[in-house]
Amino acid sequence: MTEKQKIALYVDPPSHHFLKDELFDNTEARSLGEQLHAPYAYLRDFFKARGITVRTADYLPEKANGAKNIYVSMGILSNYRRLSQDRPDIILSAYFAMECPIVEPKMYRALRDAQRYFKRIYTWSDSLSLERFVGEPLRCKSFCWPQSFDEVHESLWQNTERKFLVIINTNRLPRLSWNELYSERRRAVEFFSRTDEIDLYGKGWDAPPIRVGRTRTPYTFRRIQHELQKKWQRIRPDPLLKAAQKVYRGVANSKSETLSQYKFAVCFENSILKGWITEKIFDCFFAGTVPVYWGAPDIENYVPSDCFIDMRRFSGYEELREFLKSMSDKEILEYKENARNFLSSPRFYQFSKAAFAEIFRRIITEDTGIQI
């Protein structure tokens, strides 16, 4: 057995639904834009080519087996204490905080303890920005959300028969209200619904919003509470929900195909937080749709400003509307071309599947002393 064959990587997925190696299965991808497991499939293949086994954490051996077992969690915090006890063969190499702190504040509070066990904590932001959620300085490294694709979906990108404006989001509210943009998305929909100039896609718009994130409140109580909210909505309708339902077009079976039918997309992150850049803006780039972006205040450190329309430039939605309506086809094409060029530039690498795999390669090399 070679030195590399004595190394195994075990990944705890973001949800129990992706155990039994389902995390690495990208064959169920329905269409372009839906290949959410592509970065993990790439990760598995990357290490397989180098003679290293990659599996989900439920396949960790029950006893030491002579191998160096690298454990990495992609958001699960319920297993690390158990694994740290009397198992010198298991190395708690890294924890990746994959969810926004206003969605999962409980997880960030738990990082105070977790950072004393894991060798590394990876986040999209930085310690100073996250300290209000953690409660103390966080020993963390930064990483970027890996994208499933490396270039535009050419056939969709080329589509010129496009409507005006779209937004794709589920009807949810966060646990915390600090710098949240869930409500701002609803206000944007309400404004453009007045002139029927926006189409809304997503789940949950037939009822009042549900708060996301883990909570101690029993499911039965939450279900009853939501039913009461539905009844109250019929008595005193929420004007923002009523406006959203007016322009609601159903669930987008393919995000990319839906985006490609529009010139512009309202592209607001869940929160205004330094470094917090998700797939939303890239989904627009891949489909050839110009994003109206609001989110990470340092977005221009990652994505060139000529690739997107910065919502912060406008005093409100009336001014934004005037700007969008005044844009010529040539100006829109310039934004699209700039985004395409960015995707093929070195600046995009940090968001690539290859960069994601490189983080793991570096982790394993450092923790085993074996060059991968």
CSV table of C-alpha atoms in Angstrom, one decimal:
chain,number,residue,atom,x,y,z
A,1,MET,CA,0.0,0.0,0.0
A,2,THR,CA,1.4,3.4,-1.1
A,3,GLU,CA,1.5,6.4,1.2
A,4,LYS,CA,-1.4,8.0,-0.8
A,5,GLN,CA,-3.4,4.8,-0.5
A,6,LYS,CA,-3.2,5.2,3.3
A,7,ILE,CA,-5.0,8.6,3.1
A,8,ALA,CA,-8.8,8.9,2.8
A,9,LEU,CA,-10.9,12.0,2.7
A,10,TYR,CA,-14.4,12.0,4.4
A,11,VAL,CA,-16.7,14.9,3.8
A,12,ASP,CA,-19.7,15.6,6.0
A,13,PRO,CA,-22.3,17.1,3.6
A,14,PRO,CA,-24.5,20.1,4.3
A,15,SER,CA,-27.5,17.9,4.7
A,16,HIS,CA,-28.1,14.2,5.7
A,17,HIS,CA,-29.9,13.9,2.3
A,18,PHE,CA,-26.4,13.8,0.7
A,19,LEU,CA,-24.9,11.0,2.7
A,20,LYS,CA,-24.2,7.6,1.2
A,21,ASP,CA,-21.9,9.4,-1.3
A,22,GLU,CA,-24.9,11.2,-2.8
A,23,LEU,CA,-22.9,14.4,-2.4
A,24,PHE,CA,-20.6,13.4,-5.2
A,25,ASP,CA,-23.4,12.2,-7.6
A,26,ASN,CA,-24.0,14.8,-10.3
A,27,THR,CA,-25.9,12.4,-12.6
A,28,GLU,CA,-29.3,13.6,-11.4
A,29,ALA,CA,-28.7,17.2,-12.6
A,30,ARG,CA,-31.9,18.1,-14.4
A,31,SER,CA,-30.5,20.7,-16.8
A,32,LEU,CA,-28.1,23.6,-17.1
A,33,GLY,CA,-27.8,25.6,-14.0
A,34,GLU,CA,-29.0,22.7,-11.7
A,35,GLN,CA,-25.7,20.9,-11.4
A,36,LEU,CA,-25.3,21.8,-7.7
A,37,HIS,CA,-23.1,18.8,-6.9
A,38,ALA,CA,-20.6,19.5,-9.7
A,39,PRO,CA,-17.9,20.9,-7.4
A,40,TYR,CA,-18.1,17.8,-5.2
A,41,ALA,CA,-18.1,15.4,-8.1
A,42,TYR,CA,-15.0,17.3,-9.5
A,43,LEU,CA,-13.4,17.0,-6.0
A,44,ARG,CA,-13.9,13.2,-5.9
A,45,ASP,CA,-12.5,12.7,-9.4
A,46,PHE,CA,-9.6,15.0,-8.7
A,47,PHE,CA,-8.4,12.8,-5.8
A,48,LYS,CA,-9.4,9.6,-7.4
A,49,ALA,CA,-6.9,10.4,-10.2
A,50,ARG,CA,-4.3,10.8,-7.4
A,51,GLY,CA,-5.1,7.5,-5.7
A,52,ILE,CA,-7.0,9.0,-2.8
A,53,THR,CA,-10.5,7.8,-1.7
A,54,VAL,CA,-13.2,10.4,-1.2
A,55,ARG,CA,-16.4,9.5,0.5
A,56,THR,CA,-19.1,11.0,2.7
A,57,ALA,CA,-18.6,11.0,6.5
A,58,ASP,CA,-21.0,8.1,7.1
A,59,TYR,CA,-18.4,5.8,5.6
A,60,LEU,CA,-15.7,6.6,8.2
A,61,PRO,CA,-14.4,3.4,9.6
A,62,GLU,CA,-15.7,2.5,13.0
A,63,LYS,CA,-12.1,1.6,14.2
A,64,ALA,CA,-8.7,2.8,13.3
A,65,ASN,CA,-7.6,1.0,10.1
A,66,GLY,CA,-4.0,2.1,9.6
A,67,ALA,CA,-5.1,5.0,7.4
A,68,LYS,CA,-4.9,8.8,7.9
A,69,ASN,CA,-8.6,9.7,7.7
A,70,ILE,CA,-9.1,13.4,6.9
A,71,TYR,CA,-12.5,14.7,8.1
A,72,VAL,CA,-14.0,17.9,6.6
A,73,SER,CA,-17.4,19.2,7.5
A,74,MET,CA,-19.4,21.3,5.0
A,75,GLY,CA,-21.7,22.7,7.7
A,76,ILE,CA,-22.5,19.9,10.1
A,77,LEU,CA,-21.4,20.5,13.7
A,78,SER,CA,-23.0,17.5,15.4
A,79,ASN,CA,-20.2,15.0,14.9
A,80,TYR,CA,-16.9,16.6,15.6
A,81,ARG,CA,-16.8,16.2,19.3
A,82,ARG,CA,-17.4,12.4,19.0
A,83,LEU,CA,-14.8,12.0,16.3
A,84,SER,CA,-12.2,13.9,18.3
A,85,GLN,CA,-12.3,11.3,21.2
A,86,ASP,CA,-9.9,8.4,21.2
A,87,ARG,CA,-9.5,8.4,17.4
A,88,PRO,CA,-5.9,9.6,16.5
A,89,ASP,CA,-6.5,8.2,13.0
A,90,ILE,CA,-9.1,10.9,12.3
A,91,ILE,CA,-7.9,14.4,11.7
A,92,LEU,CA,-10.4,17.2,12.0
A,93,SER,CA,-8.9,19.1,9.2
A,94,ALA,CA,-11.5,21.7,8.3
A,95,TYR,CA,-15.0,23.1,8.8
A,96,PHE,CA,-16.7,25.2,6.0
A,97,ALA,CA,-19.4,27.6,7.1
A,98,MET,CA,-21.6,27.4,4.0
A,99,GLU,CA,-24.7,29.3,5.2
A,100,CYS,CA,-25.3,33.0,5.9
A,101,PRO,CA,-25.1,34.1,9.5
A,102,ILE,CA,-28.5,35.8,9.5
A,103,VAL,CA,-29.9,32.4,8.3
A,104,GLU,CA,-28.0,30.2,10.7
A,105,PRO,CA,-27.0,32.4,13.7
A,106,LYS,CA,-26.9,29.3,16.0
A,107,MET,CA,-24.2,27.7,13.8
A,108,TYR,CA,-22.0,30.8,14.1
A,109,ARG,CA,-22.3,30.9,17.8
A,110,ALA,CA,-21.3,27.2,17.9
A,111,LEU,CA,-18.1,28.1,16.0
A,112,ARG,CA,-16.7,29.5,19.2
A,113,ASP,CA,-16.3,25.9,20.4
A,114,ALA,CA,-15.7,24.3,17.0
A,115,GLN,CA,-12.7,26.4,16.2
A,116,ARG,CA,-10.9,24.8,19.2
A,117,TYR,CA,-11.2,21.4,17.5
A,118,PHE,CA,-10.9,21.9,13.8
A,119,LYS,CA,-7.5,22.8,12.4
A,120,ARG,CA,-9.2,25.3,10.1
A,121,ILE,CA,-12.4,27.2,9.7
A,122,TYR,CA,-13.3,28.4,6.2
A,123,THR,CA,-15.8,31.2,5.6
A,124,TRP,CA,-16.7,33.6,2.8
A,125,SER,CA,-16.2,36.6,5.0
A,126,ASP,CA,-13.6,37.6,7.6
A,127,SER,CA,-13.2,37.4,11.4
A,128,LEU,CA,-14.1,41.1,12.0
A,129,SER,CA,-17.2,40.9,10.0
A,130,LEU,CA,-18.4,37.7,11.7
A,131,GLU,CA,-17.5,38.6,15.2
A,132,ARG,CA,-20.9,40.0,16.0
A,133,PHE,CA,-22.4,36.6,15.2
A,134,VAL,CA,-19.7,34.4,16.8
A,135,GLY,CA,-19.2,36.4,19.9
A,136,GLU,CA,-15.4,36.5,19.8
A,137,PRO,CA,-12.7,36.6,17.1
A,138,LEU,CA,-12.9,33.7,14.7
A,139,ARG,CA,-9.8,32.0,13.5
A,140,CYS,CA,-10.8,31.6,9.9
A,141,LYS,CA,-9.6,31.4,6.3
A,142,SER,CA,-11.5,32.8,3.4
A,143,PHE,CA,-12.7,30.8,0.4
A,144,CYS,CA,-15.1,31.5,-2.5
A,145,TRP,CA,-18.3,29.5,-3.4
A,146,PRO,CA,-17.3,27.1,-6.1
A,147,GLN,CA,-19.4,27.4,-9.3
A,148,SER,CA,-20.7,24.4,-11.2
A,149,PHE,CA,-19.6,25.8,-14.6
A,150,ASP,CA,-16.5,27.6,-16.0
A,151,GLU,CA,-18.0,29.2,-19.0
A,152,VAL,CA,-21.3,30.6,-20.4
A,153,HIS,CA,-24.1,28.3,-21.6
A,154,GLU,CA,-23.6,29.3,-25.2
A,155,SER,CA,-27.0,28.5,-26.7
A,156,LEU,CA,-28.7,30.3,-23.8
A,157,TRP,CA,-26.3,33.2,-23.8
A,158,GLN,CA,-26.9,33.9,-27.5
A,159,ASN,CA,-30.7,34.2,-27.0
A,160,THR,CA,-31.8,37.7,-28.2
A,161,GLU,CA,-35.6,37.3,-27.7
A,162,ARG,CA,-35.7,38.4,-24.1
A,163,LYS,CA,-38.3,40.0,-21.8
A,164,PHE,CA,-37.4,42.8,-19.5
A,165,LEU,CA,-36.9,41.8,-15.9
A,166,VAL,CA,-37.0,38.6,-13.7
A,167,ILE,CA,-36.3,37.5,-10.1
A,168,ILE,CA,-35.9,33.9,-8.9
A,169,ASN,CA,-36.3,33.4,-5.2
A,170,THR,CA,-38.2,31.4,-2.7
A,171,ASN,CA,-40.5,33.2,-0.3
A,172,ARG,CA,-38.5,33.1,2.9
A,173,LEU,CA,-37.4,35.4,5.7
A,174,PRO,CA,-34.2,35.0,7.7
A,175,ARG,CA,-33.7,34.3,11.5
A,176,LEU,CA,-32.0,37.7,12.0
A,177,SER,CA,-32.9,41.1,10.4
A,178,TRP,CA,-29.4,42.6,10.5
A,179,ASN,CA,-28.5,43.8,6.9
A,180,GLU,CA,-30.9,41.3,5.4
A,181,LEU,CA,-32.0,41.7,1.8
A,182,TYR,CA,-34.9,39.2,1.8
A,183,SER,CA,-37.3,42.0,2.5
A,184,GLU,CA,-35.6,44.3,-0.1
A,185,ARG,CA,-36.3,41.7,-2.8
A,186,ARG,CA,-40.0,41.8,-1.9
A,187,ARG,CA,-40.0,45.6,-2.2
A,188,ALA,CA,-38.3,45.4,-5.6
A,189,VAL,CA,-41.0,43.0,-6.8
A,190,GLU,CA,-43.7,45.2,-5.4
A,191,PHE,CA,-42.4,48.3,-7.3
A,192,PHE,CA,-42.0,46.6,-10.7
A,193,SER,CA,-45.3,44.8,-10.3
A,194,ARG,CA,-47.1,48.2,-10.4
A,195,THR,CA,-46.3,48.3,-14.2
A,196,ASP,CA,-46.3,44.5,-14.6
A,197,GLU,CA,-42.6,44.7,-15.7
A,198,ILE,CA,-41.2,41.8,-13.6
A,199,ASP,CA,-41.8,38.1,-13.6
A,200,LEU,CA,-41.3,36.2,-10.3
A,201,TYR,CA,-40.3,32.6,-10.0
A,202,GLY,CA,-39.7,30.4,-7.0
A,203,LYS,CA,-41.4,28.4,-4.3
A,204,GLY,CA,-43.7,29.3,-1.5
A,205,TRP,CA,-45.4,32.4,-3.0
A,206,ASP,CA,-48.9,31.0,-2.4
A,207,ALA,CA,-48.6,31.7,1.3
A,208,PRO,CA,-46.8,34.0,3.8
A,209,PRO,CA,-43.0,33.6,4.1
A,210,ILE,CA,-41.4,31.0,6.3
A,211,ARG,CA,-38.3,31.8,8.4
A,212,VAL,CA,-35.3,29.8,7.3
A,213,GLY,CA,-32.6,28.3,9.6
A,214,ARG,CA,-32.6,25.9,12.5
A,215,THR,CA,-34.7,26.6,15.5
A,216,ARG,CA,-35.7,24.9,18.7
A,217,THR,CA,-39.4,25.5,18.0
A,218,PRO,CA,-41.1,22.2,17.4
A,219,TYR,CA,-42.2,21.5,13.9
A,220,THR,CA,-45.8,21.0,14.9
A,221,PHE,CA,-45.9,24.4,16.5
A,222,ARG,CA,-44.3,26.0,13.4
A,223,ARG,CA,-46.8,24.3,11.1
A,224,ILE,CA,-49.7,25.6,13.2
A,225,GLN,CA,-48.2,29.1,13.3
A,226,HIS,CA,-47.9,29.1,9.5
A,227,GLU,CA,-51.5,28.0,9.1
A,228,LEU,CA,-52.6,30.9,11.3
A,229,GLN,CA,-50.5,33.2,9.2
A,230,LYS,CA,-52.3,32.0,6.1
A,231,LYS,CA,-55.7,32.7,7.7
A,232,TRP,CA,-54.6,36.2,8.8
A,233,GLN,CA,-53.4,36.8,5.2
A,234,ARG,CA,-56.9,36.3,4.0
A,235,ILE,CA,-58.3,38.7,6.5
A,236,ARG,CA,-55.6,41.4,6.2
A,237,PRO,CA,-53.5,40.7,3.1
A,238,ASP,CA,-49.8,41.7,3.1
A,239,PRO,CA,-49.4,44.2,0.3
A,240,LEU,CA,-45.9,42.9,-0.6
A,241,LEU,CA,-47.2,39.3,-0.8
A,242,LYS,CA,-50.2,40.4,-2.8
A,243,ALA,CA,-48.0,42.2,-5.3
A,244,ALA,CA,-45.7,39.2,-5.6
A,245,GLN,CA,-48.6,36.9,-6.3
A,246,LYS,CA,-49.7,39.2,-9.1
A,247,VAL,CA,-46.5,38.7,-11.1
A,248,TYR,CA,-45.8,35.1,-9.9
A,249,ARG,CA,-45.1,32.7,-12.8
A,250,GLY,CA,-44.4,29.5,-10.9
A,251,VAL,CA,-41.3,27.4,-10.2
A,252,ALA,CA,-38.4,27.7,-12.5
A,253,ASN,CA,-37.6,24.1,-13.7
A,254,SER,CA,-34.3,25.4,-15.0
A,255,LYS,CA,-32.8,28.5,-13.5
A,256,SER,CA,-30.5,29.1,-16.4
A,257,GLU,CA,-33.2,28.6,-19.1
A,258,THR,CA,-35.5,30.9,-17.2
A,259,LEU,CA,-32.8,33.6,-16.8
A,260,SER,CA,-31.9,33.4,-20.5
A,261,GLN,CA,-35.4,34.6,-21.3
A,262,TYR,CA,-34.8,38.0,-19.7
A,263,LYS,CA,-32.4,41.0,-20.2
A,264,PHE,CA,-32.1,41.8,-16.5
A,265,ALA,CA,-32.4,40.0,-13.2
A,266,VAL,CA,-32.8,41.3,-9.7
A,267,CYS,CA,-29.9,39.7,-8.1
A,268,PHE,CA,-29.8,40.4,-4.3
A,269,GLU,CA,-27.8,38.3,-1.9
A,270,ASN,CA,-29.5,37.2,1.3
A,271,SER,CA,-27.4,39.6,3.3
A,272,ILE,CA,-25.1,42.6,3.0
A,273,LEU,CA,-21.9,41.1,4.3
A,274,LYS,CA,-18.2,41.5,3.2
A,275,GLY,CA,-17.1,38.6,1.0
A,276,TRP,CA,-20.6,37.0,0.9
A,277,ILE,CA,-21.0,36.2,-2.8
A,278,THR,CA,-23.1,33.2,-3.8
A,279,GLU,CA,-24.0,31.6,-7.1
A,280,LYS,CA,-26.7,34.2,-7.9
A,281,ILE,CA,-24.6,36.7,-9.9
A,282,PHE,CA,-22.8,33.8,-11.7
A,283,ASP,CA,-26.1,32.2,-12.7
A,284,CYS,CA,-26.9,35.4,-14.5
A,285,PHE,CA,-23.5,35.5,-16.2
A,286,PHE,CA,-23.8,31.9,-17.5
A,287,ALA,CA,-27.2,32.7,-19.0
A,288,GLY,CA,-26.3,36.0,-20.6
A,289,THR,CA,-28.5,38.0,-18.3
A,290,VAL,CA,-27.4,41.3,-16.8
A,291,PRO,CA,-27.6,41.2,-13.0
A,292,VAL,CA,-28.8,44.1,-10.9
A,293,TYR,CA,-26.6,43.2,-7.9
A,294,TRP,CA,-26.8,44.1,-4.2
A,295,GLY,CA,-24.9,42.2,-1.5
A,296,ALA,CA,-21.3,42.0,-0.7
A,297,PRO,CA,-20.0,45.6,-0.2
A,298,ASP,CA,-16.6,44.6,-1.6
A,299,ILE,CA,-18.1,42.9,-4.7
A,300,GLU,CA,-15.7,44.8,-7.0
A,301,ASN,CA,-12.7,43.1,-5.3
A,302,TYR,CA,-14.0,39.9,-6.8
A,303,VAL,CA,-16.1,40.8,-9.9
A,304,PRO,CA,-15.3,43.7,-12.3
A,305,SER,CA,-17.9,46.5,-11.9
A,306,ASP,CA,-18.6,46.5,-15.7
A,307,CYS,CA,-20.1,43.0,-15.5
A,308,PHE,CA,-23.2,44.0,-13.4
A,309,ILE,CA,-25.5,46.9,-12.5
A,310,ASP,CA,-24.8,48.0,-8.9
A,311,MET,CA,-28.0,48.7,-7.1
A,312,ARG,CA,-26.1,51.0,-4.7
A,313,ARG,CA,-25.7,53.5,-7.5
A,314,PHE,CA,-29.5,54.4,-7.5
A,315,SER,CA,-31.6,56.3,-5.0
A,316,GLY,CA,-34.4,53.9,-5.5
A,317,TYR,CA,-36.3,51.7,-7.9
A,318,GLU,CA,-37.7,54.5,-9.9
A,319,GLU,CA,-34.2,55.7,-10.8
A,320,LEU,CA,-33.1,52.1,-11.5
A,321,ARG,CA,-36.1,51.6,-13.8
A,322,GLU,CA,-35.3,54.7,-15.8
A,323,PHE,CA,-31.7,53.5,-16.2
A,324,LEU,CA,-32.6,50.0,-17.3
A,325,LYS,CA,-35.3,51.3,-19.7
A,326,SER,CA,-32.7,53.7,-21.3
A,327,MET,CA,-30.2,51.0,-22.1
A,328,SER,CA,-29.6,50.2,-25.7
A,329,ASP,CA,-29.1,46.6,-27.0
A,330,LYS,CA,-25.4,47.5,-27.6
A,331,GLU,CA,-25.0,48.6,-24.0
A,332,ILE,CA,-26.6,45.4,-22.7
A,333,LEU,CA,-24.4,43.4,-24.9
A,334,GLU,CA,-21.3,45.1,-23.5
A,335,TYR,CA,-22.3,44.0,-20.0
A,336,LYS,CA,-22.8,40.4,-21.3
A,337,GLU,CA,-19.4,40.4,-23.1
A,338,ASN,CA,-17.6,41.8,-20.0
A,339,ALA,CA,-19.1,39.0,-17.9
A,340,ARG,CA,-18.1,36.4,-20.4
A,341,ASN,CA,-14.5,37.8,-20.5
A,342,PHE,CA,-14.4,37.7,-16.7
A,343,LEU,CA,-15.4,34.0,-16.6
A,344,SER,CA,-12.4,33.2,-18.9
A,345,SER,CA,-10.0,35.4,-16.9
A,346,PRO,CA,-7.7,34.5,-14.0
A,347,ARG,CA,-9.9,36.5,-11.7
A,348,PHE,CA,-12.6,33.9,-11.9
A,349,TYR,CA,-10.3,31.0,-10.9
A,350,GLN,CA,-11.0,31.5,-7.2
A,351,PHE,CA,-14.7,30.6,-7.8
A,352,SER,CA,-13.8,27.5,-9.9
A,353,LYS,CA,-14.1,23.8,-9.1
A,354,ALA,CA,-10.4,23.6,-9.6
A,355,ALA,CA,-9.7,26.2,-6.9
A,356,PHE,CA,-12.1,24.4,-4.5
A,357,ALA,CA,-10.2,21.1,-5.1
A,358,GLU,CA,-6.9,22.9,-4.5
A,359,ILE,CA,-8.0,23.9,-1.0
A,360,PHE,CA,-8.5,20.3,-0.2
A,361,ARG,CA,-5.3,19.2,-1.8
A,362,ARG,CA,-3.4,21.8,0.4
A,363,ILE,CA,-5.3,20.6,3.5
A,364,ILE,CA,-4.4,17.0,3.0
A,365,THR,CA,-0.7,17.8,2.2
A,366,GLU,CA,-0.4,19.9,5.3
A,367,ASP,CA,-2.1,17.5,7.6
A,368,THR,CA,-0.4,14.3,6.4
A,369,GLY,CA,3.0,15.6,5.3
A,370,ILE,CA,2.5,13.8,2.0
A,371,GLN,CA,2.7,15.8,-1.2
A,372,ILE,CA,-0.5,15.3,-3.2
